[in-house]
Short mmCIF file of C-alpha atoms in Angstrom, two decimals:
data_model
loop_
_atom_site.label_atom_id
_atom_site.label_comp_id
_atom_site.label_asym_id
_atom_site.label_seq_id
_atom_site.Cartn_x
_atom_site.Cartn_y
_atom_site.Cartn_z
CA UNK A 186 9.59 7.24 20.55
CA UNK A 187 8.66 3.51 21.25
CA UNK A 188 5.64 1.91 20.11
CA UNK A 189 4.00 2.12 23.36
CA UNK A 190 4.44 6.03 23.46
CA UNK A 191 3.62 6.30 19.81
CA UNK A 192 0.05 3.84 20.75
CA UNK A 193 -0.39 6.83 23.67
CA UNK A 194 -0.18 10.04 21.42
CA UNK A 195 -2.62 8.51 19.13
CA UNK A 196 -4.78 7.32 21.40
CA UNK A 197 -4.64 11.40 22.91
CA UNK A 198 -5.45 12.47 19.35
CA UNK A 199 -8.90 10.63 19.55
CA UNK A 200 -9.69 11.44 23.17
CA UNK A 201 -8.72 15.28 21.55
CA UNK A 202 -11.15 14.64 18.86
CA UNK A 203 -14.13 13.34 21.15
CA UNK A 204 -13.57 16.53 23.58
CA UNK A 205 -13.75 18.82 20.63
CA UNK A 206 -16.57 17.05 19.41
CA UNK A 207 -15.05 16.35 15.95
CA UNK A 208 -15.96 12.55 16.76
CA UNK A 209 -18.48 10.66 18.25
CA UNK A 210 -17.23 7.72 19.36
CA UNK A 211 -16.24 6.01 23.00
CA UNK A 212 -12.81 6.28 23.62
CA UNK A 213 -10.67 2.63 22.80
CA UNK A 214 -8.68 1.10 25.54
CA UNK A 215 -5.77 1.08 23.71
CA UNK A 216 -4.30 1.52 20.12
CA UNK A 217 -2.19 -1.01 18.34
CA UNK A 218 0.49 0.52 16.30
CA UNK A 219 2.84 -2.01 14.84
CA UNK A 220 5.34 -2.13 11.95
CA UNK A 221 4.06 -1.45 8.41
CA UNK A 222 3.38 -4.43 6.03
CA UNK A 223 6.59 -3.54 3.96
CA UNK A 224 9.33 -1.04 3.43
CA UNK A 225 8.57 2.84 2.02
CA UNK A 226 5.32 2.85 4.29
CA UNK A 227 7.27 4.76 7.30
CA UNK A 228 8.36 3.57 10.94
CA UNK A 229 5.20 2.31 12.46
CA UNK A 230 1.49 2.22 10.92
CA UNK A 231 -2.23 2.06 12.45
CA UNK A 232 -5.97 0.99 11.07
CA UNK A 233 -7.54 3.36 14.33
CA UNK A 234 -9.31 5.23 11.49
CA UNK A 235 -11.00 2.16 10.00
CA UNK A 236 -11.81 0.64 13.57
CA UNK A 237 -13.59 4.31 14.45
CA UNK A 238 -15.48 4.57 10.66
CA UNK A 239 -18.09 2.44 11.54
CA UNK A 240 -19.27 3.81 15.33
CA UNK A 241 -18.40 7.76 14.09
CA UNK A 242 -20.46 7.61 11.43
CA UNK A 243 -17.65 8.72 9.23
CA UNK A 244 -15.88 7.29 6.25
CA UNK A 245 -12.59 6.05 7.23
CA UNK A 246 -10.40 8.35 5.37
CA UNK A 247 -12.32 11.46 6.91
CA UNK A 248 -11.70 10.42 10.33
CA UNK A 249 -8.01 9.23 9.16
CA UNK A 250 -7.96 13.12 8.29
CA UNK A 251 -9.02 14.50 11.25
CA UNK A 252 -6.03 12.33 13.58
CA UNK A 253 -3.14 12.80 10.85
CA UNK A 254 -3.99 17.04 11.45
CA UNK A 255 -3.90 16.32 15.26
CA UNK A 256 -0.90 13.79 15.45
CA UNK A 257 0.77 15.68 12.54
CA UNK A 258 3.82 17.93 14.60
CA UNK A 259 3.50 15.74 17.87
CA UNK A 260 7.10 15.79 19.18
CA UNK A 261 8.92 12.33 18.24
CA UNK A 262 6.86 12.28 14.84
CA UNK A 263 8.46 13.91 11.71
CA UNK A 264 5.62 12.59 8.91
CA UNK A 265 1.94 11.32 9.26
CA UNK A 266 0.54 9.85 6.32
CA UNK A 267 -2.47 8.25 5.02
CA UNK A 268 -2.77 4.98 2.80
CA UNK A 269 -4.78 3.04 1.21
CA UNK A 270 -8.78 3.07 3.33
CA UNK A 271 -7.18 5.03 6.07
CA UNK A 272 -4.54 3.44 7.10
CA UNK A 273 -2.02 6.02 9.62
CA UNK A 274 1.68 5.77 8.77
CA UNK A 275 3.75 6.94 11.16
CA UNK A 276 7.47 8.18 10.21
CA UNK A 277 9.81 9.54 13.30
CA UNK A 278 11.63 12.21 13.87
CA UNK A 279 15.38 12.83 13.71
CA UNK A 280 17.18 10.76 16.99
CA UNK A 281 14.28 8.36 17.45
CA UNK A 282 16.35 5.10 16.94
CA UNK A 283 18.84 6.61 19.09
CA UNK A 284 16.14 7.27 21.91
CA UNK A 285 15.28 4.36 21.61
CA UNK A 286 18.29 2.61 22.38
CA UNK A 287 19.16 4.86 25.27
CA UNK A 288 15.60 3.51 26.82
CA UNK A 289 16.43 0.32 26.64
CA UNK A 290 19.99 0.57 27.75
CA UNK A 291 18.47 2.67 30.84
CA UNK A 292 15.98 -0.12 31.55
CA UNK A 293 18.36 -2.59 31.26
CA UNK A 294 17.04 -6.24 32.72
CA UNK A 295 13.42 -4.03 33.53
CA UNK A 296 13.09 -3.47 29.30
CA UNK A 297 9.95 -5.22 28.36
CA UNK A 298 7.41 -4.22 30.13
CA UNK A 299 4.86 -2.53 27.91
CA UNK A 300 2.91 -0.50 30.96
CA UNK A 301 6.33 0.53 32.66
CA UNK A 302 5.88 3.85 32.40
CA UNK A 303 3.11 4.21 34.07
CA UNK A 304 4.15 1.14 36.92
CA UNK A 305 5.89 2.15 39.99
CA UNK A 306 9.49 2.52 40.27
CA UNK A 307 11.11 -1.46 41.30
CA UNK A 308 13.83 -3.34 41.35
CA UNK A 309 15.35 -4.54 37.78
CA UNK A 310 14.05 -8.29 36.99
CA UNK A 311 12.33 -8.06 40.08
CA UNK A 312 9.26 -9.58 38.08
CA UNK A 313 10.75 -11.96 36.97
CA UNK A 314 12.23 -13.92 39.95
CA UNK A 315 9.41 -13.18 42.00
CA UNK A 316 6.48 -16.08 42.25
CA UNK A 317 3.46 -15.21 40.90
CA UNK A 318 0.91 -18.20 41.08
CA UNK A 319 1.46 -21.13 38.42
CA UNK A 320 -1.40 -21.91 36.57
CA UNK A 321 -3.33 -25.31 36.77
CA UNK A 322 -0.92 -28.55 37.59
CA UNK A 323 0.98 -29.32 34.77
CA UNK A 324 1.08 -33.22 33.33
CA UNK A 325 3.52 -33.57 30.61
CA UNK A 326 7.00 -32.14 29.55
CA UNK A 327 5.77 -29.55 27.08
CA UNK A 328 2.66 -28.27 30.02
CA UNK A 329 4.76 -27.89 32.61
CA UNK A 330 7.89 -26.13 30.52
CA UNK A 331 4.62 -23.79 29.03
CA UNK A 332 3.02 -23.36 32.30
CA UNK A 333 6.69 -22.28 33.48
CA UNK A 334 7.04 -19.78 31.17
CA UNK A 335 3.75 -18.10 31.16
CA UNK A 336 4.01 -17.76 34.42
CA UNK A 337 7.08 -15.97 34.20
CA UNK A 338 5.95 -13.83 30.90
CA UNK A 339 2.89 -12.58 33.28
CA UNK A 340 4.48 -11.37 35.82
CA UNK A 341 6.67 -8.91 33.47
CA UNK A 342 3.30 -8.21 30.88
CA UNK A 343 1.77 -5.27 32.98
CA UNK A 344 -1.98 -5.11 32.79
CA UNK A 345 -2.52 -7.75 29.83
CA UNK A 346 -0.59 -10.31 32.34
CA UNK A 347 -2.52 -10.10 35.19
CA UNK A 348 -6.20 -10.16 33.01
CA UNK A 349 -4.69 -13.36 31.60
CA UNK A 350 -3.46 -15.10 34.38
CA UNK A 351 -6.88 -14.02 36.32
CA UNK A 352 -8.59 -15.64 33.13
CA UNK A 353 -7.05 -18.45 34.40
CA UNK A 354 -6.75 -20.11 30.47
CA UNK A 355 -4.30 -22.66 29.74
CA UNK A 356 -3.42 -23.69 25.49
CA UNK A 357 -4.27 -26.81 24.52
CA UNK A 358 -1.26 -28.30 23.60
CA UNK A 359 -0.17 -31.00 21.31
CA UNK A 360 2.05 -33.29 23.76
CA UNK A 361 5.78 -33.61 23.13
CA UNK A 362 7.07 -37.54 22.64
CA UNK A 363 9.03 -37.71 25.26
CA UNK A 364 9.05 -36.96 29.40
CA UNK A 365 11.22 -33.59 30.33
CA UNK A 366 13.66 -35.79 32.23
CA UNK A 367 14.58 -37.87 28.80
CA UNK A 368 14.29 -34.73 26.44
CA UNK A 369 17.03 -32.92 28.91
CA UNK A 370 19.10 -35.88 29.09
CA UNK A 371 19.08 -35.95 25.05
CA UNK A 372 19.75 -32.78 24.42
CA UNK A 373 20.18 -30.26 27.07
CA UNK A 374 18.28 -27.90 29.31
CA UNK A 375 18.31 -25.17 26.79
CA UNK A 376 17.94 -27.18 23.64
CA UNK A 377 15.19 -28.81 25.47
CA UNK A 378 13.39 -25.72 26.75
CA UNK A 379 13.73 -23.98 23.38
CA UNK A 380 11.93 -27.18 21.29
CA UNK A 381 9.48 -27.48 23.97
CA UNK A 382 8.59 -23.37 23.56
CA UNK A 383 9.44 -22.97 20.16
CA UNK A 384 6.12 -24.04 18.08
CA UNK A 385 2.47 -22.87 18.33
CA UNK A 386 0.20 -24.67 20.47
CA UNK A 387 -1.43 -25.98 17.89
CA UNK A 388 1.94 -27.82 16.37
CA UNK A 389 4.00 -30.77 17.49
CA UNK A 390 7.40 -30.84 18.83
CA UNK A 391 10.17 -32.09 16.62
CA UNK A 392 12.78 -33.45 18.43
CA UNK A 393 16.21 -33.31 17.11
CA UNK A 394 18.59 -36.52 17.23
CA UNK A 395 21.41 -34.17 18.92
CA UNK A 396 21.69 -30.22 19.49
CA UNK A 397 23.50 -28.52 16.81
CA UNK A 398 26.05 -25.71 17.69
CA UNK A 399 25.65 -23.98 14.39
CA UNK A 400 23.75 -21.71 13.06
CA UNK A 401 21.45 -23.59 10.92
CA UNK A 402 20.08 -24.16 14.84
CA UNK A 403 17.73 -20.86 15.67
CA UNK A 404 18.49 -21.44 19.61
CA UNK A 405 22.42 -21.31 18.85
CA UNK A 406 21.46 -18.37 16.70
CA UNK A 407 20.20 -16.20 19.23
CA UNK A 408 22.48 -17.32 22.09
CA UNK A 409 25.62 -16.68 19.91
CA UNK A 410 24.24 -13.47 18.64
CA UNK A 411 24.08 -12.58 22.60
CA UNK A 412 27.84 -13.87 23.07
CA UNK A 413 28.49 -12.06 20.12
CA UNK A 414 26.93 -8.45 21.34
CA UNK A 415 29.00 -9.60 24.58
CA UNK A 416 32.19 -9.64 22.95
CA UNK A 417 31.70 -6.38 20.99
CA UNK A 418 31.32 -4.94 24.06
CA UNK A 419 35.12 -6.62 25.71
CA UNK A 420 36.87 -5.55 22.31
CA UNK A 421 35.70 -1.79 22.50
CA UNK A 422 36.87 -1.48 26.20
CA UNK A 423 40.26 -2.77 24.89
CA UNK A 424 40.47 -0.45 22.24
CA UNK A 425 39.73 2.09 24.71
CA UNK A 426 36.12 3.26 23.28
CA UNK A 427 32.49 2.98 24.98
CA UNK A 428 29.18 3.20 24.33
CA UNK A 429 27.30 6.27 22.73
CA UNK A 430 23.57 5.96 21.43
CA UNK A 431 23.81 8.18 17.86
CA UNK A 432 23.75 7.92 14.45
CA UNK A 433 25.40 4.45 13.29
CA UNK A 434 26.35 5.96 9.65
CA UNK A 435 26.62 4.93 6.51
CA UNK A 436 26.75 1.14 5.82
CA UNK A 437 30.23 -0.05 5.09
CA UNK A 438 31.13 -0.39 1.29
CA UNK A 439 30.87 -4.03 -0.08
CA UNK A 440 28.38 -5.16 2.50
CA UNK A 441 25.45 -4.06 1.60
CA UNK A 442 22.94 -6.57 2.93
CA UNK A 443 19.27 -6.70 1.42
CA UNK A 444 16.20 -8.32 2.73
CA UNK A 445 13.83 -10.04 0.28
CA UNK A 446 13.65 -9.18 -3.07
CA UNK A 447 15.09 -5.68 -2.71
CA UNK A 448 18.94 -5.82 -2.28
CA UNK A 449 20.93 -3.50 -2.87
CA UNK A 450 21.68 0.33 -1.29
CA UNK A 451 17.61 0.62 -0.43
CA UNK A 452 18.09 -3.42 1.44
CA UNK A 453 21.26 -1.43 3.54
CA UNK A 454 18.75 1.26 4.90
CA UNK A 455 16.22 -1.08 6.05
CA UNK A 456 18.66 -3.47 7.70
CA UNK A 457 19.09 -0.87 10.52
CA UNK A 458 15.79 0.22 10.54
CA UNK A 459 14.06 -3.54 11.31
CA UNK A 460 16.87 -4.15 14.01
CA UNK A 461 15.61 -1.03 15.60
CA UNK A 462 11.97 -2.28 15.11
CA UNK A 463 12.54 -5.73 16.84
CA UNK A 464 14.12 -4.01 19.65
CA UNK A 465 11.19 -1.36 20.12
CA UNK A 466 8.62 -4.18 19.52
CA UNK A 467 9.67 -6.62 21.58
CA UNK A 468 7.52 -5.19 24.74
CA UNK A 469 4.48 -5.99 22.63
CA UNK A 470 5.49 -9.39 21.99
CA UNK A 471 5.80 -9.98 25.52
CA UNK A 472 2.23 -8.28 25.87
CA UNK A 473 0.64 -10.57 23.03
CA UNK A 474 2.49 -14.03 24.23
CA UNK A 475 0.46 -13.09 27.57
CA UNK A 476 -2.83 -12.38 26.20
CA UNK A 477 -2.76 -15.13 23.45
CA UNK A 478 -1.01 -17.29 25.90
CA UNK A 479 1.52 -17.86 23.52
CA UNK A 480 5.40 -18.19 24.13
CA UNK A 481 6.27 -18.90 20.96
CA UNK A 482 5.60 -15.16 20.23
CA UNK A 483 8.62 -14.51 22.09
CA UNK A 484 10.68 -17.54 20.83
CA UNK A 485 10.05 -16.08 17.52
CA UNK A 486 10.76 -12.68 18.23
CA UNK A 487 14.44 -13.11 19.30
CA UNK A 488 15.19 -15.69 16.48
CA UNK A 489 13.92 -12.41 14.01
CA UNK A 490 16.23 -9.79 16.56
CA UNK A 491 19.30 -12.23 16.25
CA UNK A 492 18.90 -12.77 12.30
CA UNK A 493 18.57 -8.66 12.45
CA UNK A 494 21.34 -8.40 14.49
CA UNK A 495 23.55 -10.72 11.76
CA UNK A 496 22.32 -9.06 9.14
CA UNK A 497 22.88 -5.10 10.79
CA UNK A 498 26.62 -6.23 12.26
CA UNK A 499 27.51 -7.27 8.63
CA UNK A 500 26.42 -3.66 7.18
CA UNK A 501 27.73 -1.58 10.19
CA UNK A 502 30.60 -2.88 12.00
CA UNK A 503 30.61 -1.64 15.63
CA UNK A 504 34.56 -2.20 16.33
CA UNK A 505 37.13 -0.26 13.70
CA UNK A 506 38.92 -2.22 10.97
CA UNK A 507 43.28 -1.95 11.34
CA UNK A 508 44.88 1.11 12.83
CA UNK A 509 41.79 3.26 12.34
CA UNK A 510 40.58 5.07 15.84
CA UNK A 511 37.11 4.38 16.95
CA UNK A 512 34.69 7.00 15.73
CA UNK A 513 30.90 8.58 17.02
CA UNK A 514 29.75 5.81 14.64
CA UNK A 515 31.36 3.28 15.90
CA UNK A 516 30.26 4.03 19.75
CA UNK A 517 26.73 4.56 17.88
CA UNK A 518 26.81 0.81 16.90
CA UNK A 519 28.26 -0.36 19.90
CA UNK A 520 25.20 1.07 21.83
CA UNK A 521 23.31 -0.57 19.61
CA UNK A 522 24.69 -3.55 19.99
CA UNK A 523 24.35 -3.39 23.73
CA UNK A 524 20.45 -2.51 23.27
CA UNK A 525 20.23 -5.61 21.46
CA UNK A 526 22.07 -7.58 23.50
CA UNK A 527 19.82 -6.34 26.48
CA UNK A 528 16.31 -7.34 24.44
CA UNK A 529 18.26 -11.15 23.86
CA UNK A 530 18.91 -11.78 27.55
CA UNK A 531 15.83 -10.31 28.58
CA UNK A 532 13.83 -12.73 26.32
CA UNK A 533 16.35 -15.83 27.59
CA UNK A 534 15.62 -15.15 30.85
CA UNK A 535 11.92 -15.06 30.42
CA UNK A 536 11.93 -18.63 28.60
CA UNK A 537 14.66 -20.11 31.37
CA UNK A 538 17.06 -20.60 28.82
CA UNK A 539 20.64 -19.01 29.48
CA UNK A 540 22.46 -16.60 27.60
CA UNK A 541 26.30 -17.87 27.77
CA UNK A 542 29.48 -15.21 27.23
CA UNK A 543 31.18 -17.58 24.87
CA UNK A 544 29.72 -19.87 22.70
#
């Protein structure tokens, strides 16, 4: 179950809830589900109670209540809990990370779309290299790389890409120092591109004497993690394995990677579990760089899925170590490799930036 489909069951729990007349509210547009605020709080979590407190009359845990009895059993969802004012955690069921995975390697180039399922069928990336109308005339380097991009992320954003681009708003940018021809000549198309999109509208470039190709550079990051997923991908064919969404196992002994202050065994189960999370989020990120006319949203979003990707490849090897034969676990990984390599081009090819097989 994918965000999106997990925003959709909710959002049939309240339109449930107003039928039966167990609220009285109006029906939202939409419910935001995102990732909870730390780890123990299950997959995916959701204020809709608080939001509906104040029109239903209700306190918020009541109405909290009266979804978790609806949502709780919905196929996809093993555990609905509440916390704290009325907060809705959401754990999944058993096979969710690998359904995930075999969405997005069934999507392929088309993954990122957060209204795809309910679009009509189309060609894969055929959003993306058509021409949808650039906004206003562009002036300076950074405008005209932004204006590019935008562009581009509409076209692929559904519903909230078309209200945007019909909005017809444009960020007010802080120019960059230098003209696009002398930034490219300094450092590259893609190192150009990527300091051009890389802060908030609101922040100033910071141009770099020279690219670095290491990984102390968050564009090198997220290309090599690409080249890297790439690679995986040649190796298994020579050993003679493929792909296989599943369960990836058990981390590997003496690699146990943690994130923050909680290394350790706990820091190993959560390393999978946020790679999955980037990868089922990233539709939304295209959906909010649209709407808050943003591309650093997605800039930032595959610098935190390649750092994921490190950290998950460390704990969970995808190729077999010596003479030892390639196992369920190991085509597990590799397919989630492959899902993550998919959400990294995707994102390159929506900020014009390429994604290189060796690196």
């Amino acid at each position: 179950m994918t965000p999106a489909e997990l925003s959709r069951a909710v959002l049939r729990s309240v339109r449930g809830a107003v039928e039966e007349q167990e609220l009285s509210v109006p029906v939202p547009a939409r419910i935001v589900v995102q990732p909870p605020p730390r780890p123990g709080c299950g997959d995916y979590a959701s204020n809709v109670a608080l939001q509906l407190a104040g029109k239903a009359g209700r306190p918020p845990l009541e109405v909290a209540e009266i979804l978790r009895k609806r949502l709780s059993g919905s196929a996809g969802i093993a555990r609905v809990e509440i916390a704290g004012p009325g907060f809705l955690n959401f754990t999944l069921g058993d096979g969710a990370q690998a359904a995930l995975v075999r969405e997005v390697l069934a999507q392929g180039e088309s993954y990122g779309r957060p209204d795809r399922s309910h679009a009509a069928p189309d060609r894969p990336g055929a959003a993306e290299q058509s021409s949808p109308p650039v906004p206003a005339p562009a002036r300076g380097a950074r405008e005209a790389v932004v204006a590019e991009v935008l562009a581009r992320i509409d076209a692929v954003a559904g519903s909230a890409g078309r209200q945007a681009a019909a909005a017809g708003e444009h960020p007010a940018l802080v120019p960059a120092p230098y003209d696009l021809a002398t930034l490219i000549a300094r450092l590259g198309v893609d190192e150009a591109r990527w300091v051009l999109l890389r802060p908030a509208a609101q922040d100033p470039v910071r141009v770099p004497e020279r690219p670095v190709q290491r990984e102390s550079n968050p564009r090198f990051r997220v290309q090599y993690a690409y080249a890297r997923a790439l690679a995986l991908g040649r190796c298994a064919r020579e050993l003679g394995f493929g792909s296989e969404p599943g369960d990836v196992g058990a981390p590997v002994s003496g690699q146990v990677a943690g994130e923050g202050p909680s290394a350790g065994s706990a820091g190993a189960v959560q390393t999978p579990q946020s790679f999955h999370t980037l990868l089922a989020t990233y539709p939304s990120a295209i959906e909010t760089a649209a709407r808050l006319r943003a591309p650093d949203r997605v800039v930032r979003h595959l610098e935190a899925t390649a750092d994921a990707f490190f950290r998950w490849h460390d704990c969970y090897p995808p190729l077999p170590v010596g003479e030892r034969k390639p196992l369920a676990v190991h085509r597990a990984r590799l397919a989630l490799a492959e899902a993550g390599r998919t959400v990294l081009a995707n994102g390159l090819r929506l900020l014009g930036i390429s994604a290189p097989e060796h690196l």
